[in-house]
Amino acid sequence: MKLASARIIAGDIKEMVAFYEMVTQQEAQWLAPVFAEIVLPGATLAIGAVDTVQLWQPGSAEPGSNRTVFLEFQVDDIDTEYDRLKDRVPLVHELKTMPWGNKTFQFRDLEGNAVSLFMPETETAKQRLAGR
């Protein structure tokens, strides 16, 4: 099994896609006016307009209501990314090293979803993530 993507349902898909293009520095691929993907090494971030929810099951997703999932992006230089984004995103926490060895910061996207950028800092974390 392979995780193909993580999908966010957005109240304003154009704003949300622009936000993640800014964060990832990657251009989205618009597959339909109500659906876009940002393809990154290792995973795809899919963004669907609220209109797409009815294609699955009406009422099964609601923009801005998720408080349990974190999107995590591994980066090469966490300090550079923090400097680039700290004044452009609503920070949850500033740079810190987590007990499992990742240096990270966290912010929220336009729907309130938690987003973390990180890089392995300790040797154990570097070894654990080397093959991913």
Coordinates of N, CA and C in Angstrom, one line a residue:
M1 N 0.8 -1.2 0.0 CA 0.0 0.0 0.0 C 0.9 1.2 0.0
K2 N 0.4 2.3 -0.7 CA 1.2 3.5 -0.8 C 0.3 4.7 -0.5
L3 N 0.6 5.6 0.4 CA -0.2 6.8 0.6 C 0.0 7.7 -0.6
A4 N -1.1 7.9 -1.3 CA -1.1 8.6 -2.6 C -1.2 10.1 -2.4
S5 N -2.0 10.5 -1.4 CA -2.2 12.0 -1.2 C -2.9 12.2 0.2
A6 N -2.7 13.5 0.6 CA -3.6 14.0 1.7 C -4.4 15.1 1.0
R7 N -5.7 15.1 1.4 CA -6.6 16.1 0.7 C -7.2 17.0 1.7
I8 N -7.3 18.3 1.4 CA -7.9 19.3 2.2 C -9.1 19.8 1.4
I9 N -10.2 19.9 2.1 CA -11.4 20.5 1.5 C -11.4 22.0 1.9
A10 N -11.5 22.9 0.9 CA -11.3 24.3 1.1 C -12.6 25.1 0.8
G11 N -12.9 26.0 1.7 CA -14.0 26.9 1.4 C -13.7 27.8 0.2
D12 N -12.5 28.2 0.1 CA -12.1 29.0 -1.1 C -10.8 28.4 -1.7
I13 N -11.1 27.6 -2.7 CA -10.0 26.7 -3.2 C -8.9 27.6 -3.9
K14 N -9.2 28.7 -4.5 CA -8.2 29.5 -5.1 C -7.2 30.1 -4.1
E15 N -7.8 30.6 -3.0 CA -6.9 31.1 -1.9 C -6.1 30.0 -1.3
M16 N -6.7 28.8 -1.1 CA -6.0 27.7 -0.4 C -4.9 27.2 -1.3
V17 N -5.1 27.0 -2.6 CA -4.1 26.6 -3.5 C -3.0 27.6 -3.6
A18 N -3.3 28.9 -3.6 CA -2.2 29.9 -3.6 C -1.4 29.9 -2.3
F19 N -2.0 29.6 -1.2 CA -1.3 29.5 0.1 C -0.3 28.4 0.0
Y20 N -0.8 27.2 -0.4 CA 0.2 26.0 -0.5 C 1.2 26.1 -1.6
E21 N 0.9 26.9 -2.6 CA 1.9 27.1 -3.6 C 3.0 28.0 -3.0
M22 N 2.6 29.0 -2.2 CA 3.6 29.8 -1.5 C 4.4 29.0 -0.5
V23 N 3.8 28.1 0.3 CA 4.5 27.4 1.3 C 5.4 26.4 0.6
T24 N 5.0 25.6 -0.4 CA 5.8 24.6 -1.0 C 6.7 25.1 -2.1
Q25 N 6.4 26.3 -2.6 CA 7.2 26.8 -3.7 C 7.0 25.9 -4.9
Q26 N 5.9 25.3 -5.1 CA 5.5 24.4 -6.2 C 4.2 24.9 -6.8
E27 N 4.1 24.8 -8.1 CA 2.9 25.2 -8.8 C 1.9 24.0 -8.8
A28 N 0.7 24.4 -8.5 CA -0.4 23.3 -8.5 C -0.8 22.9 -9.9
Q29 N -1.2 21.7 -10.0 CA -1.8 21.2 -11.2 C -3.3 21.2 -11.0
W30 N -4.0 22.0 -11.8 CA -5.5 22.1 -11.7 C -6.0 21.0 -12.6
L31 N -6.7 20.0 -12.0 CA -7.2 18.9 -12.7 C -8.7 19.1 -13.1
A32 N -9.3 20.1 -12.4 CA -10.7 20.5 -12.6 C -10.8 21.9 -11.9
P33 N -11.8 22.7 -12.3 CA -11.9 23.9 -11.6 C -12.1 23.8 -10.1
V34 N -12.5 22.6 -9.6 CA -12.8 22.4 -8.2 C -11.8 21.5 -7.5
F35 N -10.6 21.2 -8.2 CA -9.7 20.2 -7.7 C -8.3 20.5 -8.2
A36 N -7.3 20.6 -7.3 CA -5.9 20.8 -7.7 C -5.0 19.9 -6.9
E37 N -3.8 19.6 -7.4 CA -2.8 18.9 -6.7 C -1.5 19.6 -6.7
I38 N -0.8 19.5 -5.6 CA 0.6 19.9 -5.6 C 1.4 18.6 -5.4
V39 N 2.1 18.2 -6.4 CA 2.9 17.0 -6.4 C 4.3 17.3 -5.9
L40 N 4.6 16.6 -4.8 CA 5.9 16.7 -4.1 C 6.6 15.4 -4.1
P41 N 7.9 15.3 -3.9 CA 8.5 14.0 -3.8 C 8.0 13.3 -2.6
G42 N 7.5 12.1 -2.7 CA 7.0 11.3 -1.6 C 5.5 11.4 -1.4
A43 N 4.8 12.4 -1.8 CA 3.4 12.5 -1.6 C 2.8 13.7 -2.4
T44 N 1.5 13.7 -2.5 CA 0.8 14.7 -3.2 C -0.2 15.4 -2.2
L45 N -0.3 16.7 -2.3 CA -1.2 17.4 -1.5 C -2.4 17.7 -2.5
A46 N -3.5 17.2 -2.2 CA -4.7 17.4 -3.0 C -5.6 18.5 -2.3
I47 N -6.2 19.4 -3.1 CA -7.0 20.4 -2.5 C -8.3 20.4 -3.3
G48 N -9.4 20.2 -2.6 CA -10.7 20.1 -3.3 C -11.6 21.2 -2.8
A49 N -12.4 21.8 -3.7 CA -13.4 22.7 -3.3 C -14.5 22.0 -2.5
V50 N -15.2 22.8 -1.7 CA -16.3 22.2 -0.9 C -17.3 21.5 -1.8
D51 N -17.4 21.9 -3.0 CA -18.4 21.3 -4.0 C -18.0 19.9 -4.2
T52 N -16.8 19.5 -4.0 CA -16.4 18.1 -4.3 C -16.9 17.1 -3.2
V53 N -17.2 17.6 -2.0 CA -17.7 16.7 -1.0 C -18.9 16.0 -1.4
Q54 N -19.9 16.6 -2.1 CA -21.1 15.9 -2.5 C -20.8 14.8 -3.5
L55 N -19.7 14.8 -4.2 CA -19.3 13.7 -5.1 C -19.0 12.4 -4.3
W56 N -18.5 12.6 -3.0 CA -18.2 11.4 -2.2 C -19.5 11.1 -1.3
Q57 N -19.8 11.9 -0.4 CA -20.9 11.7 0.5 C -21.3 13.1 1.0
P58 N -22.4 13.7 0.7 CA -22.8 15.0 1.2 C -22.6 15.1 2.7
G59 N -21.9 16.1 3.2 CA -21.7 16.3 4.6 C -20.6 15.6 5.2
S60 N -19.8 14.8 4.4 CA -18.8 14.0 5.0 C -17.5 14.8 5.3
A61 N -17.4 16.0 4.8 CA -16.2 16.8 5.2 C -16.7 18.3 5.2
E62 N -16.1 19.1 6.1 CA -16.5 20.5 6.2 C -15.2 21.3 6.4
P63 N -15.1 22.3 5.5 CA -13.9 23.2 5.6 C -13.7 23.8 7.0
G64 N -12.5 23.9 7.4 CA -12.2 24.6 8.7 C -12.6 23.9 9.9
S65 N -13.0 22.6 9.9 CA -13.4 21.9 11.1 C -12.4 20.9 11.6
N66 N -11.3 20.7 11.0 CA -10.3 19.7 11.4 C -9.4 20.2 12.4
R67 N -9.2 19.5 13.5 CA -8.3 19.9 14.6 C -7.4 18.7 15.0
T68 N -7.4 17.7 14.2 CA -6.6 16.5 14.6 C -5.5 16.0 13.7
V69 N -5.5 16.5 12.4 CA -4.5 16.1 11.5 C -3.5 17.2 11.2
F70 N -2.2 16.8 11.2 CA -1.2 17.7 10.9 C -0.6 17.3 9.6
L71 N -0.4 18.2 8.7 CA 0.4 18.0 7.4 C 1.8 18.3 7.8
E72 N 2.7 17.4 7.4 CA 4.1 17.6 7.7 C 4.9 17.5 6.5
F73 N 5.8 18.5 6.3 CA 6.6 18.6 5.1 C 8.1 18.6 5.6
Q74 N 8.8 17.6 5.1 CA 10.3 17.5 5.4 C 11.0 18.5 4.5
V75 N 11.9 19.3 5.0 CA 12.6 20.3 4.2 C 14.1 20.1 4.4
D76 N 14.9 20.6 3.6 CA 16.4 20.5 3.6 C 17.0 21.5 4.6
D77 N 16.4 22.7 4.8 CA 17.0 23.7 5.7 C 15.8 24.4 6.4
I78 N 15.6 23.9 7.6 CA 14.5 24.4 8.4 C 14.6 25.9 8.8
D79 N 15.9 26.3 9.1 CA 16.1 27.7 9.5 C 15.7 28.6 8.3
T80 N 16.1 28.3 7.1 CA 15.8 29.1 5.9 C 14.3 29.1 5.7
E81 N 13.6 28.0 5.8 CA 12.2 28.0 5.6 C 11.4 28.8 6.7
Y82 N 11.9 28.7 7.9 CA 11.3 29.4 9.0 C 11.5 30.9 8.7
D83 N 12.6 31.4 8.4 CA 12.9 32.8 8.0 C 12.0 33.2 6.9
R84 N 11.8 32.4 5.9 CA 10.9 32.7 4.7 C 9.5 32.8 5.1
L85 N 9.0 32.0 6.0 CA 7.5 31.9 6.3 C 7.0 32.6 7.5
K86 N 7.9 32.8 8.5 CA 7.4 33.2 9.8 C 6.5 34.4 9.8
D87 N 6.7 35.3 8.9 CA 5.9 36.5 8.9 C 4.8 36.4 7.8
R88 N 4.6 35.2 7.2 CA 3.6 35.1 6.2 C 2.5 34.1 6.5
V89 N 2.7 33.4 7.7 CA 1.8 32.4 8.1 C 1.5 32.6 9.6
P90 N 0.3 32.1 10.0 CA 0.0 32.2 11.5 C 0.7 31.1 12.3
L91 N 1.7 31.5 13.0 CA 2.5 30.5 13.7 C 1.8 29.9 14.9
V92 N 1.9 28.6 15.1 CA 1.5 27.9 16.3 C 2.6 27.9 17.3
H93 N 3.8 27.5 16.8 CA 5.0 27.5 17.6 C 6.2 27.8 16.7
E94 N 7.2 28.4 17.3 CA 8.4 28.8 16.7 C 9.3 27.5 16.6
L95 N 10.5 27.7 16.0 CA 11.4 26.6 15.9 C 11.7 25.9 17.3
K96 N 11.6 24.6 17.2 CA 12.0 23.8 18.4 C 12.4 22.4 18.0
T97 N 13.1 21.7 18.8 CA 13.5 20.4 18.5 C 12.6 19.4 19.4
M98 N 12.0 18.5 18.7 CA 11.0 17.6 19.3 C 11.8 16.4 19.9
P99 N 11.2 15.7 20.9 CA 11.9 14.6 21.6 C 12.3 13.5 20.6
W100 N 11.7 13.4 19.4 CA 12.1 12.3 18.5 C 13.2 12.8 17.5
G101 N 13.7 14.0 17.7 CA 14.9 14.5 17.0 C 14.7 15.4 15.8
N102 N 13.4 15.8 15.5 CA 13.1 16.7 14.4 C 13.1 18.1 14.9
K103 N 13.7 19.0 14.1 CA 13.6 20.4 14.4 C 12.5 20.9 13.5
T104 N 11.5 21.6 14.1 CA 10.3 21.9 13.5 C 9.7 23.3 13.9
F105 N 8.8 23.8 13.1 CA 7.9 24.9 13.5 C 6.5 24.5 12.9
Q106 N 5.5 25.1 13.5 CA 4.2 24.8 13.1 C 3.3 26.1 12.9
F107 N 2.4 26.0 11.9 CA 1.5 27.1 11.6 C 0.2 26.5 11.2
R108 N -0.7 27.4 10.9 CA -2.1 27.0 10.4 C -2.3 27.5 9.0
D109 N -3.0 26.7 8.2 CA -3.3 27.2 6.9 C -4.6 28.0 6.9
L110 N -5.2 28.4 5.8 CA -6.3 29.3 5.8 C -7.6 28.7 6.3
E111 N -7.7 27.4 6.4 CA -8.8 26.7 7.0 C -8.6 26.3 8.5
G112 N -7.4 26.6 9.0 CA -7.1 26.3 10.4 C -6.4 25.0 10.6
N113 N -6.1 24.3 9.5 CA -5.4 23.0 9.6 C -3.9 23.2 10.0
A114 N -3.4 22.3 10.9 CA -2.1 22.4 11.4 C -1.1 21.9 10.3
V115 N 0.0 22.7 10.1 CA 1.0 22.4 9.1 C 2.4 22.5 9.9
S116 N 3.2 21.5 9.7 CA 4.5 21.5 10.3 C 5.6 21.3 9.2
L117 N 6.6 22.1 9.3 CA 7.8 21.9 8.4 C 8.9 21.4 9.4
F118 N 9.6 20.5 8.9 CA 10.7 19.9 9.8 C 11.8 19.4 9.0
M119 N 12.9 19.2 9.7 CA 14.1 18.5 9.2 C 14.7 17.7 10.4
P120 N 15.2 16.5 10.1 CA 15.9 15.7 11.1 C 17.1 16.5 11.6
E121 N 17.2 16.6 13.0 CA 18.3 17.3 13.5 C 19.3 16.3 14.2
T122 N 18.8 15.4 15.0 CA 19.7 14.4 15.6 C 20.2 13.3 14.7
E123 N 21.3 12.7 15.0 CA 21.8 11.6 14.1 C 20.7 10.5 14.0
T124 N 20.1 10.2 15.1 CA 19.0 9.1 15.1 C 17.9 9.5 14.2
A125 N 17.5 10.7 14.2 CA 16.4 11.2 13.3 C 16.9 11.2 11.8
K126 N 18.1 11.6 11.6 CA 18.7 11.6 10.2 C 18.7 10.1 9.7
Q127 N 19.1 9.2 10.5 CA 19.2 7.8 10.1 C 17.8 7.2 9.9
R128 N 16.8 7.6 10.7 CA 15.4 7.1 10.6 C 14.8 7.6 9.3
L129 N 15.1 8.8 8.9 CA 14.4 9.4 7.7 C 15.3 9.3 6.4
A130 N 16.4 8.7 6.5 CA 17.3 8.7 5.4 C 16.7 7.9 4.2
G131 N 16.0 6.9 4.4 CA 15.5 6.1 3.4 C 14.1 6.5 2.9
R132 N 13.6 7.6 3.4 CA 12.2 8.0 3.0 C 12.3 9.0 1.9

